[in-house]
mmCIF file of C-alpha atoms in Angstrom:
data_model
loop_
_atom_site.group_PDB
_atom_site.id
_atom_site.type_symbol
_atom_site.label_atom_id
_atom_site.label_comp_id
_atom_site.label_asym_id
_atom_site.label_seq_id
_atom_site.Cartn_x
_atom_site.Cartn_y
_atom_site.Cartn_z
ATOM 1 C CA MET A 1 -128.794 -111.388 89.780
ATOM 2 C CA LEU A 2 -130.788 -114.301 91.545
ATOM 3 C CA SER A 3 -131.680 -113.350 95.035
ATOM 4 C CA LYS A 4 -129.905 -114.877 98.052
ATOM 5 C CA ASN A 5 -133.440 -116.333 98.794
ATOM 6 C CA ASN A 6 -133.237 -118.385 95.701
ATOM 7 C CA ALA A 7 -129.921 -119.968 96.940
ATOM 8 C CA ALA A 8 -131.362 -121.119 100.365
ATOM 9 C CA GLY A 9 -131.515 -124.575 100.684
ATOM 10 C CA LYS A 10 -129.745 -125.477 97.312
ATOM 11 C CA ARG A 11 -127.050 -128.039 97.876
ATOM 12 C CA VAL A 12 -124.148 -127.897 95.317
ATOM 13 C CA LEU A 13 -121.445 -130.862 94.483
ATOM 14 C CA LEU A 14 -117.811 -129.857 92.875
ATOM 15 C CA ILE A 15 -116.126 -132.632 92.128
ATOM 16 C CA SER A 16 -112.192 -131.963 90.931
ATOM 17 C CA CYS A 17 -108.535 -133.193 91.309
ATOM 18 C CA ASN A 18 -107.720 -129.711 92.222
ATOM 19 C CA TYR A 19 -108.960 -127.507 95.062
ATOM 20 C CA ALA A 20 -108.029 -124.778 97.547
ATOM 21 C CA PRO A 21 -105.358 -124.210 98.870
ATOM 22 C CA GLU A 22 -103.605 -124.913 95.746
ATOM 23 C CA PRO A 23 -102.261 -121.083 95.204
ATOM 24 C CA ASN A 24 -102.679 -121.221 91.077
ATOM 25 C CA GLY A 25 -104.383 -122.835 88.426
ATOM 26 C CA ILE A 26 -107.764 -124.679 88.437
ATOM 27 C CA GLY A 27 -107.288 -125.141 92.599
ATOM 28 C CA LYS A 28 -107.277 -121.483 92.911
ATOM 29 C CA TYR A 29 -110.637 -120.807 90.752
ATOM 30 C CA ASN A 30 -112.211 -123.767 92.323
ATOM 31 C CA GLY A 31 -111.706 -122.549 95.808
ATOM 32 C CA GLU A 32 -112.936 -119.270 94.985
ATOM 33 C CA LEU A 33 -115.927 -120.391 92.835
ATOM 34 C CA ILE A 34 -117.188 -122.307 96.144
ATOM 35 C CA ASN A 35 -116.431 -119.629 98.577
ATOM 36 C CA TRP A 36 -118.505 -117.253 96.213
ATOM 37 C CA LEU A 37 -121.617 -119.648 95.851
ATOM 38 C CA ALA A 38 -121.504 -120.554 99.670
ATOM 39 C CA THR A 39 -121.494 -116.518 100.599
ATOM 40 C CA LYS A 40 -124.359 -116.381 98.646
ATOM 41 C CA GLY A 41 -126.026 -118.893 100.639
ATOM 42 C CA TYR A 42 -125.639 -122.115 98.949
ATOM 43 C CA HIS A 43 -124.814 -125.613 100.511
ATOM 44 C CA CYS A 44 -121.637 -126.641 99.372
ATOM 45 C CA THR A 45 -119.707 -129.910 99.492
ATOM 46 C CA VAL A 46 -116.511 -130.311 97.736
ATOM 47 C CA LEU A 47 -115.206 -134.081 96.513
ATOM 48 C CA THR A 48 -110.898 -133.699 95.814
ATOM 49 C CA THR A 49 -107.706 -134.459 96.396
ATOM 50 C CA TYR A 50 -105.095 -133.540 98.911
ATOM 51 C CA PRO A 51 -103.443 -130.423 97.389
ATOM 52 C CA TYR A 52 -100.372 -131.320 95.358
ATOM 53 C CA TYR A 53 -100.141 -128.414 92.651
ATOM 54 C CA PRO A 54 -98.117 -127.131 91.332
ATOM 55 C CA GLU A 55 -94.976 -128.967 93.146
ATOM 56 C CA TRP A 56 -96.369 -132.315 92.348
ATOM 57 C CA LYS A 57 -96.186 -133.489 95.962
ATOM 58 C CA ILE A 58 -98.527 -133.647 98.474
ATOM 59 C CA ASN A 59 -99.039 -129.981 100.626
ATOM 60 C CA ALA A 60 -96.716 -130.483 103.887
ATOM 61 C CA SER A 61 -99.664 -129.976 106.318
ATOM 62 C CA TYR A 62 -101.469 -132.570 104.576
ATOM 63 C CA ARG A 63 -98.966 -135.373 104.216
ATOM 64 C CA SER A 64 -99.930 -137.364 107.632
ATOM 65 C CA LYS A 65 -103.376 -137.880 106.257
ATOM 66 C CA LYS A 66 -102.567 -138.738 102.601
ATOM 67 C CA TYR A 67 -103.167 -142.480 102.622
ATOM 68 C CA PHE A 68 -106.401 -141.801 104.130
ATOM 69 C CA PHE A 69 -109.935 -140.344 103.523
ATOM 70 C CA SER A 70 -110.431 -137.034 105.331
ATOM 71 C CA ARG A 71 -113.042 -134.404 105.953
ATOM 72 C CA GLU A 72 -112.550 -130.572 106.509
ATOM 73 C CA ILE A 73 -115.407 -128.210 107.451
ATOM 74 C CA ILE A 74 -114.280 -124.622 106.026
ATOM 75 C CA ILE A 75 -116.631 -121.367 106.865
ATOM 76 C CA ALA A 76 -117.183 -119.385 103.732
ATOM 77 C CA GLY A 77 -119.402 -116.042 104.695
ATOM 78 C CA SER A 78 -121.987 -117.828 107.220
ATOM 79 C CA LYS A 79 -122.145 -121.201 105.550
ATOM 80 C CA PRO A 80 -119.870 -124.440 106.247
ATOM 81 C CA VAL A 81 -118.307 -125.679 103.592
ATOM 82 C CA LYS A 82 -117.588 -129.542 103.628
ATOM 83 C CA VAL A 83 -114.451 -130.771 101.723
ATOM 84 C CA TYR A 84 -113.956 -134.739 101.109
ATOM 85 C CA ARG A 85 -110.430 -135.482 100.485
ATOM 86 C CA CYS A 86 -109.220 -138.587 98.735
ATOM 87 C CA PRO A 87 -106.223 -140.289 98.490
ATOM 88 C CA HIS A 88 -104.433 -140.664 95.145
ATOM 89 C CA TYR A 89 -101.246 -141.248 93.364
ATOM 90 C CA VAL A 90 -99.092 -138.023 92.654
ATOM 91 C CA PRO A 91 -96.261 -138.688 90.658
ATOM 92 C CA ALA A 92 -92.870 -136.596 91.201
ATOM 93 C CA LEU A 93 -92.341 -136.165 87.346
ATOM 94 C CA PRO A 94 -95.431 -136.715 85.691
ATOM 95 C CA SER A 95 -95.870 -138.080 82.261
ATOM 96 C CA GLY A 96 -98.769 -139.176 80.271
ATOM 97 C CA GLY A 97 -98.686 -142.621 81.852
ATOM 98 C CA LYS A 98 -98.200 -141.549 84.953
ATOM 99 C CA ARG A 99 -100.969 -138.971 84.513
ATOM 100 C CA VAL A 100 -103.395 -141.792 83.678
ATOM 101 C CA LEU A 101 -102.476 -143.746 86.965
ATOM 102 C CA GLN A 102 -102.864 -140.558 88.876
ATOM 103 C CA ASP A 103 -106.246 -139.565 87.461
ATOM 104 C CA PHE A 104 -107.573 -143.357 87.827
ATOM 105 C CA THR A 105 -106.521 -143.650 91.314
ATOM 106 C CA PHE A 106 -108.585 -140.631 92.371
ATOM 107 C CA SER A 107 -111.466 -141.812 90.306
ATOM 108 C CA LEU A 108 -111.216 -144.865 92.105
ATOM 109 C CA ALA A 109 -111.203 -143.206 95.773
ATOM 110 C CA ALA A 110 -113.768 -140.554 94.475
ATOM 111 C CA PHE A 111 -116.242 -143.537 93.067
ATOM 112 C CA GLY A 112 -115.982 -145.074 96.838
ATOM 113 C CA LYS A 113 -116.748 -141.535 98.539
ATOM 114 C CA MET A 114 -119.578 -140.708 96.111
ATOM 115 C CA LEU A 115 -121.441 -143.943 97.393
ATOM 116 C CA HIS A 116 -121.422 -142.626 100.795
ATOM 117 C CA LEU A 117 -122.688 -139.395 99.093
ATOM 118 C CA LEU A 118 -125.645 -140.944 97.563
ATOM 119 C CA LEU A 119 -127.009 -141.632 100.971
ATOM 120 C CA GLN A 120 -126.995 -138.273 101.802
ATOM 121 C CA ARG A 121 -129.550 -135.693 101.008
ATOM 122 C CA ARG A 122 -129.683 -135.097 97.358
ATOM 123 C CA PHE A 123 -127.660 -132.316 95.781
ATOM 124 C CA ASP A 124 -129.711 -129.954 93.249
ATOM 125 C CA ALA A 125 -126.388 -129.471 91.118
ATOM 126 C CA VAL A 126 -123.151 -131.131 90.400
ATOM 127 C CA ILE A 127 -120.311 -129.231 88.990
ATOM 128 C CA THR A 128 -117.220 -131.400 87.423
ATOM 129 C CA ILE A 129 -114.075 -129.788 86.279
ATOM 130 C CA ALA A 130 -111.852 -131.110 83.580
ATOM 131 C CA PRO A 131 -109.061 -131.837 83.521
ATOM 132 C CA SER A 132 -109.543 -134.607 84.702
ATOM 133 C CA PHE A 133 -112.353 -135.127 81.946
ATOM 134 C CA HIS A 134 -113.480 -138.593 83.177
ATOM 135 C CA LEU A 135 -114.751 -137.202 86.688
ATOM 136 C CA GLY A 136 -117.997 -136.246 84.591
ATOM 137 C CA LEU A 137 -118.600 -140.098 84.881
ATOM 138 C CA LEU A 138 -119.074 -139.938 88.651
ATOM 139 C CA ALA A 139 -121.700 -136.779 88.077
ATOM 140 C CA THR A 140 -123.432 -138.930 85.159
ATOM 141 C CA ALA A 141 -123.782 -141.932 87.562
ATOM 142 C CA TYR A 142 -125.188 -139.299 90.231
ATOM 143 C CA LYS A 143 -127.447 -137.886 87.697
ATOM 144 C CA SER A 144 -129.234 -141.068 86.696
ATOM 145 C CA LEU A 145 -129.710 -141.900 90.350
ATOM 146 C CA ARG A 146 -130.856 -138.643 91.752
ATOM 147 C CA ASN A 147 -132.010 -136.732 89.057
ATOM 148 C CA THR A 148 -130.021 -133.881 89.680
ATOM 149 C CA ARG A 149 -128.572 -131.198 87.402
ATOM 150 C CA PHE A 150 -125.034 -132.102 85.787
ATOM 151 C CA ILE A 151 -122.849 -128.961 85.280
ATOM 152 C CA TYR A 152 -119.491 -130.048 82.935
ATOM 153 C CA HIS A 153 -116.869 -126.951 83.284
ATOM 154 C CA ILE A 154 -113.734 -127.701 80.848
ATOM 155 C CA GLN A 155 -110.685 -125.634 82.032
ATOM 156 C CA ASP A 156 -108.398 -127.682 79.648
ATOM 157 C CA MET A 157 -108.956 -129.664 76.376
ATOM 158 C CA GLN A 158 -107.156 -132.375 78.393
ATOM 159 C CA ILE A 159 -107.163 -135.096 75.818
ATOM 160 C CA GLU A 160 -106.015 -132.875 72.619
ATOM 161 C CA ALA A 161 -103.485 -131.473 74.765
ATOM 162 C CA ALA A 162 -102.016 -134.713 76.105
ATOM 163 C CA GLY A 163 -101.918 -135.509 71.745
ATOM 164 C CA SER A 164 -100.743 -132.584 70.748
ATOM 165 C CA LEU A 165 -97.444 -132.399 73.530
ATOM 166 C CA GLY A 166 -96.713 -136.156 72.783
ATOM 167 C CA MET A 167 -97.818 -137.360 76.252
ATOM 168 C CA LEU A 168 -100.195 -139.982 74.964
ATOM 169 C CA ARG A 169 -98.907 -141.561 71.711
ATOM 170 C CA SER A 170 -101.507 -144.128 71.047
ATOM 171 C CA PRO A 171 -103.679 -143.420 68.785
ATOM 172 C CA TRP A 172 -106.118 -146.466 69.826
ATOM 173 C CA LEU A 173 -106.032 -144.815 73.526
ATOM 174 C CA LEU A 174 -106.950 -141.473 72.337
ATOM 175 C CA GLN A 175 -109.784 -142.487 70.291
ATOM 176 C CA GLN A 176 -111.398 -144.401 73.362
ATOM 177 C CA LEU A 177 -110.752 -141.389 75.514
ATOM 178 C CA PHE A 178 -112.612 -139.186 72.786
ATOM 179 C CA ARG A 179 -115.429 -141.762 72.784
ATOM 180 C CA LEU A 180 -115.633 -141.578 76.665
ATOM 181 C CA GLU A 181 -115.617 -137.747 76.687
ATOM 182 C CA LYS A 182 -118.215 -137.615 73.888
ATOM 183 C CA TYR A 183 -120.672 -139.922 76.272
ATOM 184 C CA ILE A 184 -119.966 -137.637 78.953
ATOM 185 C CA LEU A 185 -120.625 -134.326 77.008
ATOM 186 C CA ARG A 186 -123.859 -135.777 75.915
ATOM 187 C CA ARG A 187 -125.246 -136.489 79.559
ATOM 188 C CA ALA A 188 -124.346 -133.214 80.846
ATOM 189 C CA ASP A 189 -127.220 -130.756 81.275
ATOM 190 C CA VAL A 190 -124.528 -127.872 80.891
ATOM 191 C CA VAL A 191 -121.441 -127.928 79.139
ATOM 192 C CA SER A 192 -119.234 -124.764 79.752
ATOM 193 C CA SER A 193 -115.510 -123.455 78.870
ATOM 194 C CA ILE A 194 -113.170 -120.681 79.363
ATOM 195 C CA SER A 195 -112.641 -118.823 75.982
ATOM 196 C CA PRO A 196 -114.788 -118.360 72.878
ATOM 197 C CA GLN A 197 -112.387 -120.661 70.939
ATOM 198 C CA MET A 198 -112.682 -123.534 73.110
ATOM 199 C CA VAL A 199 -116.397 -122.715 73.279
ATOM 200 C CA ASN A 200 -116.228 -123.494 69.534
ATOM 201 C CA SER A 201 -114.059 -126.462 69.530
ATOM 202 C CA ILE A 202 -115.970 -128.293 71.846
ATOM 203 C CA ALA A 203 -119.329 -127.397 70.424
ATOM 204 C CA VAL A 204 -118.215 -128.958 67.319
ATOM 205 C CA LYS A 205 -116.995 -132.050 68.815
ATOM 206 C CA ALA A 206 -120.082 -132.244 70.992
ATOM 207 C CA SER A 207 -122.654 -131.365 68.732
ATOM 208 C CA ARG A 208 -124.289 -129.382 71.348
ATOM 209 C CA GLU A 209 -124.535 -125.875 72.766
ATOM 210 C CA VAL A 210 -121.361 -125.031 74.723
ATOM 211 C CA GLN A 211 -121.730 -122.042 77.445
ATOM 212 C CA LEU A 212 -118.812 -119.284 77.808
ATOM 213 C CA PHE A 213 -117.883 -119.090 81.652
ATOM 214 C CA PRO A 214 -114.487 -117.410 81.535
ATOM 215 C CA ASN A 215 -112.331 -117.125 84.515
ATOM 216 C CA TRP A 216 -112.085 -114.305 86.730
ATOM 217 C CA VAL A 217 -109.969 -111.922 88.863
ATOM 218 C CA ASP A 218 -110.533 -110.066 92.286
ATOM 219 C CA VAL A 219 -110.010 -106.526 90.920
ATOM 220 C CA ASP A 220 -109.787 -105.365 94.516
ATOM 221 C CA ARG A 221 -107.638 -107.690 95.507
ATOM 222 C CA TYR A 222 -105.063 -107.294 92.475
ATOM 223 C CA PHE A 223 -104.391 -103.341 91.053
ATOM 224 C CA PRO A 224 -101.971 -101.169 89.998
ATOM 225 C CA LEU A 225 -99.212 -99.840 92.451
ATOM 226 C CA ASP A 226 -97.280 -96.455 91.402
ATOM 227 C CA ASN A 227 -93.767 -97.431 93.383
ATOM 228 C CA ARG A 228 -92.436 -99.967 91.117
ATOM 229 C CA ALA A 229 -88.932 -98.704 91.898
ATOM 230 C CA ALA A 230 -89.191 -99.210 95.702
ATOM 231 C CA LEU A 231 -90.964 -102.484 94.949
ATOM 232 C CA LYS A 232 -87.930 -103.838 93.194
ATOM 233 C CA GLU A 233 -85.713 -103.167 96.138
ATOM 234 C CA LYS A 234 -88.030 -105.085 98.308
ATOM 235 C CA PHE A 235 -87.771 -108.191 96.384
ATOM 236 C CA GLY A 236 -83.926 -107.698 96.042
ATOM 237 C CA PHE A 237 -83.056 -106.212 92.901
ATOM 238 C CA SER A 238 -81.945 -102.548 92.116
ATOM 239 C CA ALA A 239 -84.648 -99.979 91.416
ATOM 240 C CA ASP A 240 -83.018 -99.228 87.884
ATOM 241 C CA ASN A 241 -83.193 -103.248 86.774
ATOM 242 C CA LYS A 242 -85.850 -104.272 84.095
ATOM 243 C CA VAL A 243 -87.592 -107.137 85.625
ATOM 244 C CA ILE A 244 -89.188 -109.675 83.157
ATOM 245 C CA LEU A 245 -91.223 -111.940 85.369
ATOM 246 C CA TYR A 246 -92.951 -115.284 84.546
ATOM 247 C CA SER A 247 -94.962 -116.278 87.608
ATOM 248 C CA GLY A 248 -96.919 -119.655 87.213
ATOM 249 C CA ALA A 249 -96.636 -123.356 86.958
ATOM 250 C CA LEU A 250 -93.386 -124.827 85.490
ATOM 251 C CA GLY A 251 -94.429 -127.669 83.466
ATOM 252 C CA GLU A 252 -93.926 -129.067 80.013
ATOM 253 C CA LYS A 253 -96.860 -127.190 78.189
ATOM 254 C CA GLN A 254 -95.206 -123.999 78.773
ATOM 255 C CA GLY A 255 -92.024 -124.318 76.877
ATOM 256 C CA LEU A 256 -89.832 -122.034 79.222
ATOM 257 C CA GLU A 257 -86.810 -123.249 77.794
ATOM 258 C CA ASN A 258 -87.521 -120.490 75.212
ATOM 259 C CA VAL A 259 -87.291 -117.876 78.274
ATOM 260 C CA LEU A 260 -83.792 -119.119 78.907
ATOM 261 C CA LEU A 261 -82.732 -118.949 75.282
ATOM 262 C CA ALA A 262 -84.241 -115.280 75.029
ATOM 263 C CA ALA A 263 -82.234 -114.541 78.259
ATOM 264 C CA ARG A 264 -79.249 -115.782 76.596
ATOM 265 C CA GLN A 265 -79.704 -113.401 73.724
ATOM 266 C CA LEU A 266 -80.090 -110.740 75.818
ATOM 267 C CA GLN A 267 -77.488 -111.042 78.255
ATOM 268 C CA HIS A 268 -75.686 -107.992 76.821
ATOM 269 C CA ARG A 269 -78.329 -105.999 78.644
ATOM 270 C CA ARG A 270 -76.982 -105.773 82.103
ATOM 271 C CA ASP A 271 -79.914 -103.871 83.189
ATOM 272 C CA ILE A 272 -82.520 -106.718 82.496
ATOM 273 C CA ARG A 273 -83.067 -109.227 85.321
ATOM 274 C CA PHE A 274 -85.551 -112.375 84.223
ATOM 275 C CA VAL A 275 -87.259 -113.866 87.142
ATOM 276 C CA ILE A 276 -88.849 -117.299 86.842
ATOM 277 C CA CYS A 277 -91.251 -117.656 89.895
ATOM 278 C CA GLY A 278 -93.089 -120.802 90.456
ATOM 279 C CA ASP A 279 -92.545 -124.577 91.661
ATOM 280 C CA GLY A 280 -93.067 -127.560 89.572
ATOM 281 C CA PRO A 281 -91.180 -131.181 88.277
ATOM 282 C CA TYR A 282 -89.392 -129.111 85.448
ATOM 283 C CA ARG A 283 -87.739 -126.266 87.766
ATOM 284 C CA GLN A 284 -84.603 -128.394 88.489
ATOM 285 C CA ARG A 285 -84.371 -128.941 84.752
ATOM 286 C CA LEU A 286 -84.516 -125.101 84.134
ATOM 287 C CA GLU A 287 -81.911 -124.098 86.622
ATOM 288 C CA ALA A 288 -79.649 -126.919 85.338
ATOM 289 C CA LEU A 289 -80.115 -125.588 81.919
ATOM 290 C CA ALA A 290 -79.469 -121.798 82.643
ATOM 291 C CA ALA A 291 -76.361 -123.012 84.626
ATOM 292 C CA GLU A 292 -75.163 -125.003 81.502
ATOM 293 C CA TRP A 293 -75.850 -122.044 79.052
ATOM 294 C CA GLN A 294 -74.357 -119.856 81.617
ATOM 295 C CA VAL A 295 -77.343 -117.208 81.554
ATOM 296 C CA GLU A 296 -76.069 -115.275 84.651
ATOM 297 C CA HIS A 297 -79.268 -112.701 84.973
ATOM 298 C CA VAL A 298 -82.076 -115.218 85.631
ATOM 299 C CA THR A 299 -83.304 -115.572 88.968
ATOM 300 C CA PHE A 300 -85.255 -118.304 90.331
ATOM 301 C CA LEU A 301 -87.862 -117.735 93.154
ATOM 302 C CA PRO A 302 -90.594 -120.089 94.781
ATOM 303 C CA LEU A 303 -94.452 -119.131 94.450
ATOM 304 C CA GLN A 304 -95.109 -115.813 96.528
ATOM 305 C CA PRO A 305 -97.594 -115.759 99.517
ATOM 306 C CA ALA A 306 -101.079 -114.363 98.487
ATOM 307 C CA SER A 307 -100.342 -111.936 101.208
ATOM 308 C CA HIS A 308 -98.089 -109.622 99.063
ATOM 309 C CA PHE A 309 -98.488 -111.224 95.580
ATOM 310 C CA ASN A 310 -100.003 -107.955 94.262
ATOM 311 C CA LEU A 311 -96.832 -106.148 95.357
ATOM 312 C CA PHE A 312 -94.691 -108.436 93.550
ATOM 313 C CA LEU A 313 -96.779 -108.784 90.342
ATOM 314 C CA ASN A 314 -96.296 -104.722 90.130
ATOM 315 C CA MET A 315 -92.692 -105.013 90.703
ATOM 316 C CA ALA A 316 -92.295 -106.308 86.914
ATOM 317 C CA ASP A 317 -91.797 -104.180 83.989
ATOM 318 C CA LEU A 318 -92.992 -106.908 82.045
ATOM 319 C CA HIS A 319 -94.477 -110.136 82.324
ATOM 320 C CA LEU A 320 -94.137 -113.355 80.316
ATOM 321 C CA VAL A 321 -97.232 -115.372 79.610
ATOM 322 C CA ILE A 322 -95.643 -118.184 77.653
ATOM 323 C CA GLN A 323 -97.093 -121.968 76.092
ATOM 324 C CA ARG A 324 -96.042 -124.078 73.523
ATOM 325 C CA GLY A 325 -97.619 -123.345 70.070
ATOM 326 C CA GLN A 326 -99.447 -126.575 69.901
ATOM 327 C CA ALA A 327 -101.451 -125.525 73.178
ATOM 328 C CA SER A 328 -102.649 -122.143 72.183
ATOM 329 C CA ASP A 329 -106.110 -123.043 71.613
ATOM 330 C CA LEU A 330 -106.411 -126.050 74.212
ATOM 331 C CA VAL A 331 -105.615 -124.174 77.295
ATOM 332 C CA MET A 332 -106.226 -120.540 78.409
ATOM 333 C CA PRO A 333 -103.211 -119.307 80.734
ATOM 334 C CA SER A 334 -104.799 -118.749 83.961
ATOM 335 C CA LYS A 335 -102.152 -116.218 85.154
ATOM 336 C CA LEU A 336 -103.128 -113.868 82.517
ATOM 337 C CA THR A 337 -106.158 -112.646 84.437
ATOM 338 C CA THR A 338 -104.238 -111.332 87.418
ATOM 339 C CA ILE A 339 -101.595 -109.619 85.133
ATOM 340 C CA LEU A 340 -104.635 -107.807 83.440
ATOM 341 C CA ALA A 341 -106.061 -106.729 86.897
ATOM 342 C CA VAL A 342 -102.565 -105.172 88.035
ATOM 343 C CA GLY A 343 -102.209 -103.226 84.498
ATOM 344 C CA GLY A 344 -99.186 -105.365 83.525
ATOM 345 C CA VAL A 345 -97.656 -105.195 80.267
ATOM 346 C CA SER A 346 -97.693 -108.686 79.201
ATOM 347 C CA VAL A 347 -95.662 -110.382 76.267
ATOM 348 C CA VAL A 348 -97.665 -113.415 75.155
ATOM 349 C CA THR A 349 -96.790 -116.277 73.042
ATOM 350 C CA ALA A 350 -99.740 -116.658 70.782
ATOM 351 C CA ASN A 351 -99.806 -117.604 67.392
ATOM 352 C CA GLU A 352 -101.860 -115.673 64.630
ATOM 353 C CA GLY A 353 -105.137 -117.367 64.530
ATOM 354 C CA SER A 354 -105.493 -118.376 67.777
ATOM 355 C CA GLY A 355 -107.855 -117.570 70.277
ATOM 356 C CA LEU A 356 -105.429 -115.950 72.632
ATOM 357 C CA HIS A 357 -103.885 -113.801 69.900
ATOM 358 C CA GLN A 358 -107.020 -112.389 68.944
ATOM 359 C CA LEU A 359 -108.181 -111.369 72.488
ATOM 360 C CA ILE A 360 -104.503 -109.595 72.952
ATOM 361 C CA SER A 361 -105.043 -108.056 69.469
ATOM 362 C CA GLN A 362 -108.465 -106.979 69.564
ATOM 363 C CA HIS A 363 -108.532 -105.244 73.033
ATOM 364 C CA ARG A 364 -104.570 -104.322 72.686
ATOM 365 C CA ILE A 365 -104.161 -105.624 76.330
ATOM 366 C CA GLY A 366 -100.694 -107.166 75.674
ATOM 367 C CA ILE A 367 -98.078 -108.101 73.235
ATOM 368 C CA SER A 368 -98.356 -111.001 71.029
ATOM 369 C CA VAL A 369 -95.457 -113.010 69.800
ATOM 370 C CA ILE A 370 -94.962 -115.955 68.096
ATOM 371 C CA ALA A 371 -94.846 -119.142 70.253
ATOM 372 C CA ASP A 372 -91.527 -121.363 70.342
ATOM 373 C CA ASP A 373 -89.434 -118.866 68.809
ATOM 374 C CA ALA A 374 -86.870 -117.550 71.230
ATOM 375 C CA ALA A 375 -85.596 -114.859 68.923
ATOM 376 C CA ALA A 376 -88.878 -113.388 68.377
ATOM 377 C CA LEU A 377 -89.156 -113.680 72.018
ATOM 378 C CA SER A 378 -86.087 -111.690 72.825
ATOM 379 C CA ARG A 379 -87.090 -109.223 70.325
ATOM 380 C CA ALA A 380 -90.661 -108.578 71.587
ATOM 381 C CA ILE A 381 -88.929 -107.884 75.109
ATOM 382 C CA ALA A 382 -86.210 -105.322 73.784
ATOM 383 C CA ASP A 383 -88.981 -103.429 71.877
ATOM 384 C CA ALA A 384 -91.276 -103.151 74.495
ATOM 385 C CA LEU A 385 -88.718 -101.841 77.122
ATOM 386 C CA ALA A 386 -87.648 -99.400 74.538
ATOM 387 C CA GLY A 387 -91.384 -98.254 73.525
ATOM 388 C CA GLU A 388 -94.326 -96.526 75.004
ATOM 389 C CA THR A 389 -96.627 -99.156 76.845
ATOM 390 C CA SER A 390 -98.578 -97.279 79.169
ATOM 391 C CA HIS A 391 -101.613 -97.471 76.998
ATOM 392 C CA ILE A 392 -101.405 -101.333 77.053
ATOM 393 C CA ALA A 393 -101.150 -101.052 81.173
ATOM 394 C CA ALA A 394 -104.376 -98.918 80.669
ATOM 395 C CA ASN A 395 -106.103 -101.085 78.514
ATOM 396 C CA ALA A 396 -105.269 -104.205 80.506
ATOM 397 C CA ARG A 397 -106.591 -102.730 83.838
ATOM 398 C CA ARG A 398 -109.520 -101.539 81.903
ATOM 399 C CA TYR A 399 -110.216 -104.993 80.576
ATOM 400 C CA ALA A 400 -110.084 -106.773 83.993
ATOM 401 C CA GLN A 401 -112.376 -104.243 85.548
ATOM 402 C CA GLU A 402 -115.106 -104.547 82.745
ATOM 403 C CA GLN A 403 -114.977 -108.181 81.713
ATOM 404 C CA LEU A 404 -113.301 -110.504 84.218
ATOM 405 C CA ALA A 405 -114.425 -109.036 87.954
ATOM 406 C CA ILE A 406 -115.475 -111.842 89.960
ATOM 407 C CA ASP A 407 -118.862 -110.905 90.630
ATOM 408 C CA HIS A 408 -119.974 -110.022 87.205
ATOM 409 C CA ILE A 409 -118.437 -113.300 86.167
ATOM 410 C CA MET A 410 -120.350 -115.454 89.101
ATOM 411 C CA GLU A 411 -123.648 -113.616 89.063
ATOM 412 C CA ARG A 412 -123.923 -114.917 85.180
ATOM 413 C CA PHE A 413 -122.995 -118.353 85.943
ATOM 414 C CA GLU A 414 -125.427 -118.257 88.686
ATOM 415 C CA ARG A 415 -128.147 -116.932 86.651
ATOM 416 C CA GLU A 416 -127.555 -118.763 83.386
ATOM 417 C CA ILE A 417 -125.747 -121.946 83.924
ATOM 418 C CA LEU A 418 -126.407 -123.058 87.905
ATOM 419 C CA GLN A 419 -130.088 -122.025 87.773
ATOM 420 C CA ALA A 420 -131.150 -121.816 84.328
ATOM 421 C CA PRO A 421 -134.113 -123.975 83.563
#
């Protein structure tokens, strides 16, 4: 690892649509990345939006500012982190066109703030996080003007996902977006992504080397507990209930209707409780479907506070990691890292041949099931509840400790990506 002295005086700018205090997804990881760097002695600045995810509405504590630019100072370790927030459009029900408008409004506002940042002392590195992919244009411009290091990190393959899921249907528009992305990929000093399959796909289309920088988990904050029966009662369930938990974003790419269909097929099992925990534009639709299909053993809960999230995860007998088959190699579900850290047994929709299926099968850290097949999902849940899964739980925890610990991953990021020649 580079010593703290190597970080002294180094200035880093992060540009992203998502940042803390968003509780999950990209915002969570961005917040932890910057906090880690600041604690190590870097001078960090963030250019972002007002927190809106996963509810798709501005966080209540920021609504009075949502039409204005603002600046926050957050202390991480002994270093202050400057966070510039920009006004932008947030669609209540996101669609392809509305997402394009959202990205455009943030880019326009962020461009204005970048003009201000150009007048300040030069940043040694600018990191942009995709999505939104086109934020790399801001870093490209800054690099040209200030001769800085540009790191382009890809959490989701946004354009491919939008095309596969039908969010963007114009072949011409998709072609133009790919051309723009290719320009950004060629201008970046470092391109990185979160899974080997995504790294390979990006390397092929960009015709360049792509680094692996996976998402991480704090294995000291998330860990296994033994008192599952007591935890179930704490959260309002019976000690003898079998709790099947989905916790995360509720959106189109997850295909959560299949969870309700699986629950309906298992309705004869009175001991099973399905718990869908999260917020998002599709929650009302899911609640309406559950009522229409008369699925009685499904409970909807809001996202749980970080203060007792470890307890909440440990309550579940099984965890669901659900996404549509088209997205199998375009996104890597961020919720999986915390499930692994608590030694959770996960049922993961991952088609054979996908990177996620390969990860689960190779390390035996979960149960893979074909995507978009509610009958297969219900069978996998029933089989898992009837079978012996303690070896999966042990493998999951071990994998998190050995491969996903935040210090292990961030030290390599610092050494091989942030400060590499």
